[in-house]
Coordinates of C-alpha atoms in Angstrom, one line a residue:
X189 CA 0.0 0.0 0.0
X190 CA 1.0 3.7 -0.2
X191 CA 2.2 5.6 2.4
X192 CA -0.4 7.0 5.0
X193 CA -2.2 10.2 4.7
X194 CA -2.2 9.9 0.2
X195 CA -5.8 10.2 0.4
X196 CA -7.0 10.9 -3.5
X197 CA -9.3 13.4 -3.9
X198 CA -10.4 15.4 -7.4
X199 CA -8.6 18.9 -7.5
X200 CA -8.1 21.6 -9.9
X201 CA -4.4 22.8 -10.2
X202 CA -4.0 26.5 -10.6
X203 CA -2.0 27.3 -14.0
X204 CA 1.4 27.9 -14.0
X205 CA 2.4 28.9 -17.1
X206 CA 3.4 32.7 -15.7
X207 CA 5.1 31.0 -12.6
X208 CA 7.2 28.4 -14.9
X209 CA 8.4 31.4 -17.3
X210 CA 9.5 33.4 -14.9
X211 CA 11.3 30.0 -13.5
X212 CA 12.8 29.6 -16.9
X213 CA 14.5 33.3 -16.9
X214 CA 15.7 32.7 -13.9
X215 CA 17.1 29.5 -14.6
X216 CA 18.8 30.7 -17.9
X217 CA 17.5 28.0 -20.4
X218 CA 19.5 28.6 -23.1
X219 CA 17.5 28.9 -26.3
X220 CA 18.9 27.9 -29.8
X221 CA 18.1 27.3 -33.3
X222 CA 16.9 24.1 -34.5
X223 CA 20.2 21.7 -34.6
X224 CA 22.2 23.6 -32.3
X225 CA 23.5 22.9 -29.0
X226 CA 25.5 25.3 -26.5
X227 CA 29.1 25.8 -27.6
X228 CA 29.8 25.6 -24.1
X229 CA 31.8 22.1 -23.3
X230 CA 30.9 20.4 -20.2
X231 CA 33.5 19.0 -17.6
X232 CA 37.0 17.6 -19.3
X233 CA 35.1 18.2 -22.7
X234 CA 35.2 22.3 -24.0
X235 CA 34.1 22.5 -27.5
X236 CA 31.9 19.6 -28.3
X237 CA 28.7 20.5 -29.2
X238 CA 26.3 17.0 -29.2
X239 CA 23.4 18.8 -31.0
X240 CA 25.6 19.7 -34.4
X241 CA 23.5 18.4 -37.1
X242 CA 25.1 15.6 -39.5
X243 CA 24.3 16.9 -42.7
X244 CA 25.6 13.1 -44.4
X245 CA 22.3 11.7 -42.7
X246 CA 19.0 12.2 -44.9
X247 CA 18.7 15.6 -46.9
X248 CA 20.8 17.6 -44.9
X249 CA 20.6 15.8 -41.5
X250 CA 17.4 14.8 -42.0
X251 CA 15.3 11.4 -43.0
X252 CA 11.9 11.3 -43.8
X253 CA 9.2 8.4 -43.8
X254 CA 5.3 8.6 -44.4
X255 CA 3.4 7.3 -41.8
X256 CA -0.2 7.7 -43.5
X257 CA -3.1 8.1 -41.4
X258 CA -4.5 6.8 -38.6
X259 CA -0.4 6.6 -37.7
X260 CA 1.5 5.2 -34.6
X261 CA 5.6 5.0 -34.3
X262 CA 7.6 3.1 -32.2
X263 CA 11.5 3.4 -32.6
X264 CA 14.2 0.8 -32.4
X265 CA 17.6 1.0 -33.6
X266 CA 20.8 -1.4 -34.5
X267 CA 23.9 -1.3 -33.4
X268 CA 25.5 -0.2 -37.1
X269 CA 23.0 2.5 -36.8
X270 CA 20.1 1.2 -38.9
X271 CA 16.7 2.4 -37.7
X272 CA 13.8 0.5 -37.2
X273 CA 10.2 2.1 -37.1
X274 CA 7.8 -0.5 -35.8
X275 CA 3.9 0.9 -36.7
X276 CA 0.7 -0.3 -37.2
X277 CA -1.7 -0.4 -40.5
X278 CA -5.2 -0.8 -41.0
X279 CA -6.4 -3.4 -43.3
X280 CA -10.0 -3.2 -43.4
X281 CA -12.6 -0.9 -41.7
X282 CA -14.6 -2.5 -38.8
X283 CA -17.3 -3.9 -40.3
X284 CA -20.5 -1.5 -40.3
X285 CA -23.0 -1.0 -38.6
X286 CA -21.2 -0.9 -35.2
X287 CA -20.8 1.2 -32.3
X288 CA -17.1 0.1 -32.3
X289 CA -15.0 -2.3 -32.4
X290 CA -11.0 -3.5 -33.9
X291 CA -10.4 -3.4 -37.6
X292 CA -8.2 -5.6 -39.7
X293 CA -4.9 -4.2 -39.0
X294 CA -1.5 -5.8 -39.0
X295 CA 2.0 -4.5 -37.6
X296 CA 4.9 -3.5 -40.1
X297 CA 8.6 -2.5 -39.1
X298 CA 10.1 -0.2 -41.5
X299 CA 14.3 0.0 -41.8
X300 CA 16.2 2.9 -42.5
X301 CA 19.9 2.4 -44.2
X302 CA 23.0 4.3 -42.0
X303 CA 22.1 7.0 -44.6
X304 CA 18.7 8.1 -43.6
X305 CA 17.4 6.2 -46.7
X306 CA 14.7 3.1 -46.8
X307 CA 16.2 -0.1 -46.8
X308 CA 15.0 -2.0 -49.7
X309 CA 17.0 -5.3 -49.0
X310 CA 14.5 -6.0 -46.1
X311 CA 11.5 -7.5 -45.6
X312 CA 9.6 -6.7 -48.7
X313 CA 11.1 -3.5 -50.7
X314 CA 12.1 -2.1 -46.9
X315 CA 9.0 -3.5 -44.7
X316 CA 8.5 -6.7 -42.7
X317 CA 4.9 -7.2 -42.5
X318 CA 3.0 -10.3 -40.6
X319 CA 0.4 -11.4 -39.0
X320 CA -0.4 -12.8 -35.3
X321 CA -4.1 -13.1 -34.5
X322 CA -5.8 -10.1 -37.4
X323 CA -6.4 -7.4 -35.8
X324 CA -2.6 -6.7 -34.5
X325 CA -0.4 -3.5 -33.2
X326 CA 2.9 -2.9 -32.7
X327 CA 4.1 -1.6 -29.4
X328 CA 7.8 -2.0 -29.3
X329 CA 11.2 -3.1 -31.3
X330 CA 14.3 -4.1 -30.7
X331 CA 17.4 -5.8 -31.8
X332 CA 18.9 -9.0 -30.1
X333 CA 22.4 -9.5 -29.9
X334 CA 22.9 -12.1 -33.1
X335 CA 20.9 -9.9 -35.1
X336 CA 17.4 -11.1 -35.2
X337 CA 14.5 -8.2 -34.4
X338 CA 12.3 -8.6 -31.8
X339 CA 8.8 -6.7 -32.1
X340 CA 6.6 -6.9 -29.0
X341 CA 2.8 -7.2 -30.3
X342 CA -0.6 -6.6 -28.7
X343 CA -2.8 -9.1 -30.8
X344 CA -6.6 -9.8 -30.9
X345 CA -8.7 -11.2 -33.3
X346 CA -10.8 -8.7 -35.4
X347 CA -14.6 -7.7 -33.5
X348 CA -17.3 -6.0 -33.6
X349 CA -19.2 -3.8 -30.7
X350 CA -22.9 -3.5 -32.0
X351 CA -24.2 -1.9 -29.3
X352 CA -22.3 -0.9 -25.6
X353 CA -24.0 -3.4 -23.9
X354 CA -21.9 -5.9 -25.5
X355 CA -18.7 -7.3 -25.3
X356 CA -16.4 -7.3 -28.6
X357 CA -17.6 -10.4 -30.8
X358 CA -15.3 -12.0 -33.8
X359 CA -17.1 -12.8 -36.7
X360 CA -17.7 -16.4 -35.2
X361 CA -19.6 -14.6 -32.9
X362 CA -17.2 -15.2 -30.0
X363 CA -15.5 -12.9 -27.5
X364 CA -11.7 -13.0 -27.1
X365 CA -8.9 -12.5 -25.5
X366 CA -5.9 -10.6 -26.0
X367 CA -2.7 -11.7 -26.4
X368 CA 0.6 -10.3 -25.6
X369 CA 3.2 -11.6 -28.3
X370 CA 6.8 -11.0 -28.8
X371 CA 8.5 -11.9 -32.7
X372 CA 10.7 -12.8 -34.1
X373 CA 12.5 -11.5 -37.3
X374 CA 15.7 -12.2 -39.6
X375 CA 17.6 -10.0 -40.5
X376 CA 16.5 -10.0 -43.9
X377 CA 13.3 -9.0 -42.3
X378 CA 11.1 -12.5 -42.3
X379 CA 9.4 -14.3 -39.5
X380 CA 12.2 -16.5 -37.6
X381 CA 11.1 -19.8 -37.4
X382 CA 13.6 -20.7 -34.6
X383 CA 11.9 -18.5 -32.2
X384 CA 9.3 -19.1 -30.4
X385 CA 6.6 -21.1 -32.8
X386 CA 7.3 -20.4 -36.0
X387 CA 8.5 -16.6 -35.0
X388 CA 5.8 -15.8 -32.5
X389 CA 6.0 -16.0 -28.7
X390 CA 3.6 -15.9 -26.4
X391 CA 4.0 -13.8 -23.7
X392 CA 0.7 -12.9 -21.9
X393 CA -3.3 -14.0 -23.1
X394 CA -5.4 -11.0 -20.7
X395 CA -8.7 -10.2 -21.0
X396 CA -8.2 -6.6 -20.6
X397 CA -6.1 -4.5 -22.8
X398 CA -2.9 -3.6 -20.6
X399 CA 0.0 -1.2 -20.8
X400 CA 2.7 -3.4 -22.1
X401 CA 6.4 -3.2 -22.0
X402 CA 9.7 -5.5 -22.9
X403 CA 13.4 -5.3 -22.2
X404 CA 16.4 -7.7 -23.1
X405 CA 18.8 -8.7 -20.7
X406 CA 22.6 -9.3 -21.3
X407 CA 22.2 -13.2 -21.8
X408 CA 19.0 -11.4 -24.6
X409 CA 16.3 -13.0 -22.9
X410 CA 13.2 -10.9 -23.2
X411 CA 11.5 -9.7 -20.5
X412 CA 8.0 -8.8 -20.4
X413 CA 6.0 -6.7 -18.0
X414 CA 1.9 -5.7 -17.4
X415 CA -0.3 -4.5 -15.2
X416 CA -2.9 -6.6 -13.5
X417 CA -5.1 -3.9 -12.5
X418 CA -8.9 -3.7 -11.6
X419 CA -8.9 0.9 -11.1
X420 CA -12.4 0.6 -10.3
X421 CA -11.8 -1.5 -7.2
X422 CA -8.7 0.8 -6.9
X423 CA -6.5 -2.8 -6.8
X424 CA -3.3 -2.4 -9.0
X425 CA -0.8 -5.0 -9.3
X426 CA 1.8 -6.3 -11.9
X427 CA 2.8 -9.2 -13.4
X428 CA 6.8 -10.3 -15.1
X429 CA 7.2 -12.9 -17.1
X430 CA 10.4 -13.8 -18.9
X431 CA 11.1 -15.8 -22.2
X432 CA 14.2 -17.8 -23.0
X433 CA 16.5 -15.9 -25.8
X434 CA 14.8 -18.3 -28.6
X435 CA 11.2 -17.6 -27.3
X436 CA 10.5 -20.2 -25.1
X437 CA 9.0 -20.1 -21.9
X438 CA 11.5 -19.6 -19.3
X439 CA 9.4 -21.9 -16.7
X440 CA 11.4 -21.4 -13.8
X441 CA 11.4 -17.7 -13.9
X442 CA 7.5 -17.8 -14.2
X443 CA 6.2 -19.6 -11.7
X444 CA 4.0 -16.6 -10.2
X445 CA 3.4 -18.2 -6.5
X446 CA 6.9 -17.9 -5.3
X447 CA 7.7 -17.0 -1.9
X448 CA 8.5 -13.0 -1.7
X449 CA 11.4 -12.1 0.4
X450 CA 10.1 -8.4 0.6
X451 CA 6.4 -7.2 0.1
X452 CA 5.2 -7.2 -3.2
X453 CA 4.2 -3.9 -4.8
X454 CA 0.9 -3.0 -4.7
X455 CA 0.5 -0.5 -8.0
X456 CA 0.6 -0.7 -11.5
X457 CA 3.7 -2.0 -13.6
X458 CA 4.8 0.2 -16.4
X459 CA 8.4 0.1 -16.6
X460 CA 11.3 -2.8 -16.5
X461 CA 14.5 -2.6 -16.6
X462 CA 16.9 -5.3 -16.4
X463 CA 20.0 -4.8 -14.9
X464 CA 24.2 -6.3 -15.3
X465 CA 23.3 -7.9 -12.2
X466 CA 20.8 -10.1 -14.0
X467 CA 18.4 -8.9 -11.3
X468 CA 15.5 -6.8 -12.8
X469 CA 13.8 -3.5 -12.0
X470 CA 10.2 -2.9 -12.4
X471 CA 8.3 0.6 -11.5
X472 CA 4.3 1.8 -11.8
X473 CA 2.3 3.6 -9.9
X474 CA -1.3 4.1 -8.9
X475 CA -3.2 5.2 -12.2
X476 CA -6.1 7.8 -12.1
X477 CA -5.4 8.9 -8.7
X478 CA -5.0 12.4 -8.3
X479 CA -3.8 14.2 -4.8
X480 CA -5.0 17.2 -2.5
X481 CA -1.6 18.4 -2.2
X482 CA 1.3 17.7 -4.4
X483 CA 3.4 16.5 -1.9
X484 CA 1.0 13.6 -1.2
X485 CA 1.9 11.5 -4.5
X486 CA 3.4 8.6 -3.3
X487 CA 5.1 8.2 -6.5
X488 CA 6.7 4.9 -8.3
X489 CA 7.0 1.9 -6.3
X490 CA 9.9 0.4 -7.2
X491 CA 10.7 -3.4 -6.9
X492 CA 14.0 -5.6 -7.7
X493 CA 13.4 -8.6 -8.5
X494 CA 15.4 -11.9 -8.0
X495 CA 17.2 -13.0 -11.2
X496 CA 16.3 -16.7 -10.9
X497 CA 12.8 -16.0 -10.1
X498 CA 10.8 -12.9 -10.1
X499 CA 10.6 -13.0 -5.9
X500 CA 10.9 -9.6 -4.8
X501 CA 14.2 -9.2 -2.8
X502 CA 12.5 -5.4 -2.3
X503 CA 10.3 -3.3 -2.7
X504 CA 9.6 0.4 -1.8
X505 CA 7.7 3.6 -2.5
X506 CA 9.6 6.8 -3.7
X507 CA 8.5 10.1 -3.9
X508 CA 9.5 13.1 -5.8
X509 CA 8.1 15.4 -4.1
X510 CA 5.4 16.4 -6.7
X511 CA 2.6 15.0 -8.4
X512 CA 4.4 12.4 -10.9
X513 CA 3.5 12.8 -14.7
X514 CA 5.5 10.6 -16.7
X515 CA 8.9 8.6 -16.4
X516 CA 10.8 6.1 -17.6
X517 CA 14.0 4.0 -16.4
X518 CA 17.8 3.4 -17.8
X519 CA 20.3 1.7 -16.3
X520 CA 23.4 4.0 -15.1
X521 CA 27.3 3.0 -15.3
X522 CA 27.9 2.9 -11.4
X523 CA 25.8 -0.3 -12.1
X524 CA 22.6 0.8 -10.4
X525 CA 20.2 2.8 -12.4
X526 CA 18.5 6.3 -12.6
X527 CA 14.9 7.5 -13.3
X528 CA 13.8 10.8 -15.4
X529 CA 10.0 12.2 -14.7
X530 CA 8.2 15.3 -15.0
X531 CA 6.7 16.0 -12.0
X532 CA 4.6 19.3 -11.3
X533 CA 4.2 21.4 -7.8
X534 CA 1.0 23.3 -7.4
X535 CA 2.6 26.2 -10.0
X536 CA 5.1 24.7 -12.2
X537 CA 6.1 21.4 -13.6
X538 CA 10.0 20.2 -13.6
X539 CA 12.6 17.7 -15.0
X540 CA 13.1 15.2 -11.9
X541 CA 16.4 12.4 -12.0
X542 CA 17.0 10.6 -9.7
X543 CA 19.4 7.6 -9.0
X544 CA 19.6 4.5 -7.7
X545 CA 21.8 1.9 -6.3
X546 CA 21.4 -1.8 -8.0
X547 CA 19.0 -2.6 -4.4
X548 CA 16.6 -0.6 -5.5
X549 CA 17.8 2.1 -2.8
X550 CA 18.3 6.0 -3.4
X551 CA 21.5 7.3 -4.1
X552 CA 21.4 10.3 -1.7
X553 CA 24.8 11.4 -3.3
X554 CA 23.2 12.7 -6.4
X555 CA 21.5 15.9 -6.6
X556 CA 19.6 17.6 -3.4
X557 CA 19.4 14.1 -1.5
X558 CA 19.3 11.9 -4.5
X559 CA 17.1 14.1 -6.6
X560 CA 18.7 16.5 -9.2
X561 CA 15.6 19.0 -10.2
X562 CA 15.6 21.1 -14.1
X563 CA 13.6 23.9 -14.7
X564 CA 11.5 23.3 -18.2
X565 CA 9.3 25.4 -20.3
X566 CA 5.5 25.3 -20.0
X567 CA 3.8 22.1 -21.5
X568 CA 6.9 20.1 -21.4
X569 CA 6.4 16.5 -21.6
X570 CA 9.6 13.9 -21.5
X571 CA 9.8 11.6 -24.7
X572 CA 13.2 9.4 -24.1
X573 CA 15.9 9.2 -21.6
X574 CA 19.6 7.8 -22.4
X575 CA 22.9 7.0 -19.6
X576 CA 26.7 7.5 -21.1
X577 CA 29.6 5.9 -20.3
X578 CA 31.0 8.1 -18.3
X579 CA 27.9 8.5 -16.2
X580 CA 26.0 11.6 -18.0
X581 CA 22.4 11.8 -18.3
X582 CA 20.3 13.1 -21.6
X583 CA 16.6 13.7 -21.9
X584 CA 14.9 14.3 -24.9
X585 CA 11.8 16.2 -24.7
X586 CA 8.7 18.3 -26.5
X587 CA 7.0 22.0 -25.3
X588 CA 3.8 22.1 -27.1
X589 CA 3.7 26.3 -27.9
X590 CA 0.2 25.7 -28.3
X591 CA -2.8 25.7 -25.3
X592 CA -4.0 22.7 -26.9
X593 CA -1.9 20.7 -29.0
X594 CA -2.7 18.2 -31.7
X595 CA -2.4 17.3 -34.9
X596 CA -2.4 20.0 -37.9
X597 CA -0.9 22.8 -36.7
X598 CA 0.6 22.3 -33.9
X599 CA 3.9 24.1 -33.2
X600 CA 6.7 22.2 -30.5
X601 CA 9.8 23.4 -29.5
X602 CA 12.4 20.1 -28.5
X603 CA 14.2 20.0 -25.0
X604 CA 17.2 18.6 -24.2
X605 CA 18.6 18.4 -21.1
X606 CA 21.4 16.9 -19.7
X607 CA 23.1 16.2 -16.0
X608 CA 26.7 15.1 -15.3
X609 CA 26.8 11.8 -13.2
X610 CA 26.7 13.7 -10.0
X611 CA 23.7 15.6 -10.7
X612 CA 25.1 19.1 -11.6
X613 CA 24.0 21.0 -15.0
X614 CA 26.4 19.5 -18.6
X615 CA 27.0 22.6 -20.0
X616 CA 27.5 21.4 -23.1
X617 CA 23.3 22.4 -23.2
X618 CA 24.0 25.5 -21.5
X619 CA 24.4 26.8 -18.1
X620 CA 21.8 25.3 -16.7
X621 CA 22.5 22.5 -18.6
X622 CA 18.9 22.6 -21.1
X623 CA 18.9 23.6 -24.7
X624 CA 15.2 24.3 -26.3
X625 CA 15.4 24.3 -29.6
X626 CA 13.6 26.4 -32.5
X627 CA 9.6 26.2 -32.7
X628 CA 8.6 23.8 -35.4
X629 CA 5.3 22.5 -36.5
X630 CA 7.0 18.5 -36.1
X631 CA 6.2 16.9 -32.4
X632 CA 9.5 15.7 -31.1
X633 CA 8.7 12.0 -30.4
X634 CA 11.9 10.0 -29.3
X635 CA 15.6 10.2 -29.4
X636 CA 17.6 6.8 -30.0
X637 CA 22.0 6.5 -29.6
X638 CA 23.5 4.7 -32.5
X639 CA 27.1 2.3 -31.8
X640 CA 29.1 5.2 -33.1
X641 CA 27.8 7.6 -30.5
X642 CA 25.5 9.4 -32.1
X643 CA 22.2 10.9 -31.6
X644 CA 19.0 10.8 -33.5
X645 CA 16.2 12.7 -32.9
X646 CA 12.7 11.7 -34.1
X647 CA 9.4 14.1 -34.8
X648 CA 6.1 13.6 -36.3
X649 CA 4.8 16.6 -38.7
X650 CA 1.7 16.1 -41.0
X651 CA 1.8 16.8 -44.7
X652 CA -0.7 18.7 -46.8
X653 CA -2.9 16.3 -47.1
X654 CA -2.6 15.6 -43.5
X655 CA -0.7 12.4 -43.3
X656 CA 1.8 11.9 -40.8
X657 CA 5.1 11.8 -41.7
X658 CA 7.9 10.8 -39.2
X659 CA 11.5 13.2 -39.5
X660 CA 14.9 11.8 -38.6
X661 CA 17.6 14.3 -37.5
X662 CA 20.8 12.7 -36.5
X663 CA 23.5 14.7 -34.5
X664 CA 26.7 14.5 -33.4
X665 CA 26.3 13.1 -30.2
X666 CA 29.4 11.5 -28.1
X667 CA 31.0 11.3 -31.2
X668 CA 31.9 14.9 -31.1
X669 CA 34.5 14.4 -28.2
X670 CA 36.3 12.3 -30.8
X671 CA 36.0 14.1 -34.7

C-alpha cells in the first residue's frame, strides 16, 4: 500500500504557465536554433557540441518516412546504426453497422539504411509485414544481440461492438482475449522460425487491454511486463514474465506463487528494466489517482526482483516530491540505475532524476538528496531518456507552444537536457545544462544513440494532405568528443 495520509481526492491545479516562465529566466535556459547545442563544453570536454547536425544523414541531417493516417511510431535501432520504425496499418474498416469495435490491421517494421534512406533489401522493398491473431499493433522493437528483431505485439482477433451493452464479438460470434506476443524476425526481415513457434512468442493471453512493456537482458532474454489492474476496485498490481533468448518459456522464472522475500508492490507496472546484475527493476504507480496536495503522491513503487525467479528481494515507495507525470528508467554506469520524470508542484512542472543503487535504494549522493531538479518550459512533456559511459544523463523532450496541441498545426519546440553523473547542470546544453530548440510545427517524439555515439532525434509533422510523416535528424552526439 501507499504511504499513510495519500488520500486521493479530485482537485483543480492553478495554471502555471506565468510561474514556470518566470522559472525559466531565472534558470537561464539557453534557447537555440533548430540543430544547435550550446558551444559551451561540459567538464574535461570544452568545444563539443552534441546537437551539431550531421548533414551526411537524410537531406541535410534529416530522414523522412510517411506514416499515413491513422499513424503510430515506435522506434528501435541497430547497433551499425540502422533504424527501425515499428507501426501499425489498418487493413480493413470495422465492419459497419457498429458502435465500435478493432479493424483488420497488422503491424509492419520499416528500416532505414545508416544514410537516412529506406532499406529496400529487407523485408519486402524495406518493410516486414505479418500477422499474429488479425487485428494486431505494434508496441515496441528491438534488436537482439545475433541480429534477429524482436517486435513486441498486442494481438486480438478482429470484433465488432454492435451496441455498448456488448462485449467485442469475432465474426464467429465469440469474445476473445488478448494476447501479448513478442516476434521474431531475420535480418533479412522475415518471421524467424527458430523462435518461439514459427516466429511468434507468447508472452501474456489478458482479457483486458494492458499497458505493455519489454526489455532484453545481457544473456537477450526478453522480458516482459503488465499491469494486473482492476482501477475501479482501486487494486493495481503487476505481473513479469520472462522468455528464454529463442522464445521459449522460461518456466522457472515464471512460476508466479513464489515466496516473496520483501512485500510485493501494490500498483501498476509500467516500466522494466533489467540490470548487469541479471536482477531486474520494475516501476508503476497508482493510475487515475489524483492528490490534494502535491506533496501527497506517493510516486513509483519500485521493486527488484530476484534473477532466478521474479521474488521480490524489495520493494519500496519513492516520492519526488510532486505530483508524478510521466517517467521512464535506464540503467546507469555505477551499475545501479537512474529514473527521469516530469513532476509538477501546485505552479510549475519540472525535470526530476534521480538515481539508484542496484538494491533498489536511493542514491542520496546525487543531486539535493538523491534528486537533481531542471527547470522546463511550460507544456513540457519527457519523450526518451539515455545514460553515457562516463555517467551523464540526456533527456529528450517536447513543449507544445500551443494551449492545446494536436495534430495539424501544432507548433513544439524540442528540449534537451542533460546532467553530469553527480547531478550538476552538462553545460555542453547550457548553463543550466537545457537547450530548447527552434519552434517547429513536427512533435519531437523519441531520441535513439546509435554504436558510433551518435544521436538521432525523431518528430512527427503532417503533410498537406494531413498524413503523418515521421523526421529523422541525427546529430553528433558522443561522437563529437572524438571528430
Amino acid at each position: 500500500m501507499p504511504p499513510a495520509g495519500t488520500r486521493p481526492t479530485v482537485v483543480l491545479l492553478r495554471s502555471r504557465t506565468a510561474a514556470l516562465a518566470a522559472a525559466m529566466a531565472t534558470a537561464g535556459v539557453a534557447l537555440t536554433a533548430c540543430g544547435g547545442g550550446s558551444n559551451a563544453g561540459g567538464a574535461g570536454d570544452a568545444g563539443a557540441d552534441p546537437l551539431k547536425v550531421d548533414t551526411t544523414y537524410g537531406a541535410s541531417g534529416t530522414a523522412t518516412l510517411p506514416l499515413g493516417t491513422p499513424w503510430s511510431a515506435t522506434l528501435g535501432i541497430q547497433p551499425d546504426g540502422k533504424v527501425l520504425v515499428a507501426h501499425t496499418r489498418v487493413i480493413a474498416p470495422i465492419p459497419s453497422p457498429n458502435a465500435g469495435g478493432l479493424p483488420t490491421q497488422q503491424p509492419v517494421i520499416t528500416r532505414l539504411s545508416t544514410d537516412g534512406g529506406i532499406d529496400r533489401a529487407f523485408g519486402q522493398n524495406g518493410e516486414a509485414r505479418f500477422t499474429v491473431k488479425g487485428s494486431d499493433s505494434a508496441v515496441s522493437v528491438q534488436p537482439q544481440a545475433n541480429g534477429r528483431i524482436l517486435m513486441v505485439v498486442m494481438a486480438h482477433e478482429p470484433c465488432t461492438i454492435r451496441s455498448f451493452q456488448e462485449q467485442c464479438l469475432t465474426a464467429s460470434g465469440a469474445t476473445d482475449t488478448w494476447h501479448y506476443t513478442v516476434a521474431g524476425l531475420t535480418p533479412a526481415g522475415v518471421l524467424d522460425s527458430s523462435f518461439g513457434a514459427q516466429g511468434i512468442a507468447e508472452g501474456f493471453r489478458v482479457p483486458l487491454m494492458y499497458p505493455l512493456s519489454m526489455a532484453l537482458q545481457a544473456d537477450q532474454k526478453p522480458v516482459l511486463l503488465t499491469s494486473s489492474d482492476l482501477v475501479s476496485m482501486q487494486v493495481f498490481g503487476r505481473r513479469v514474465r520472462r522468455l528464454s533468448a529463442d522464445g521459449s518459456p522460461d518456466v522457472a522464472f515464471n512460476q508466479e506463487h513464489v515466496e516473496q522475500t520483501a512485500p510485493p508492490c501494490a500498483a501498476s507496472g509500467h516500466a522494466i528494466l533489467p540490470l548487469p546484475t541479471g536482477s531486474i527493476i520494475t516501476a508503476g504507480a497508482l493510475g487515475s489517482r489524483v492528490y490534494e496536495t502535491p506533496t501527497a503522491d506517493p510516486g513509483l513503487c519500485i521493486a527488484v526482483h530476484a534473477g532466478g525467479t521474479q521474488a521480490q528481494t524489495f520493494g519500496g515507495w519513492f516520492s519526488f516530491g510532486e505530483t508524478l507525470k510521466e517517467y521512464q528508467l535506464q540503467p546507469h554506469a555505477d551499475g545501479g540505475f537512474a529514473i527521469a520524470a516530469r513532476t509538477c508542484g501546485a505552479d510549475i512542472c519540472r525535470l526530476s532524476i534521480a538515481r539508484f543503487r542496484a538494491d533498489g535504494t536511493v542514491n542520496p549522493s546525487f543531486g539535493d538528496k538523491g534528486i537533481a531538479r531542471v527547470a522546463v518550459p511550460a507544456q513540457y512533456s519527457l519523450k526518451s531518456f539515455f545514460t553515457q559511459p562516463d555517467g551523464a544523463m540526456v533527456t529528450f523532450g517536447a513543449a507544445a507552444e500551443d494551449p492545446v496541441p494536436s495534430g495539424p498545426g501544432s507548433r513544439y519546440r524540442a528540449v534537451w537536457a542533460g546532467l553530469n553523473a553527480d547531478g550538476s547542470p552538462d553545460t555542453r546544453f547550457g548553463a543550466q545544462g537545457v537547450t530548447v530548440q527552434a519552434v517547429a510545427d513536427a512533435e519531437p517524439l523519441a531520441a535513439l544513440t546509435d554504436g558510433a555515439g551518435r544521436w538521432l532525434a525523431a518528430s512527427t509533422a503532417w503533410d498537406a494532405a494531413g498524413n503523418a510523416v515521421l523526421k529523422i535528424e541525427r546529430t553528433a552526439g558522443t561522437s563529437a568528443r572524438n571528430p
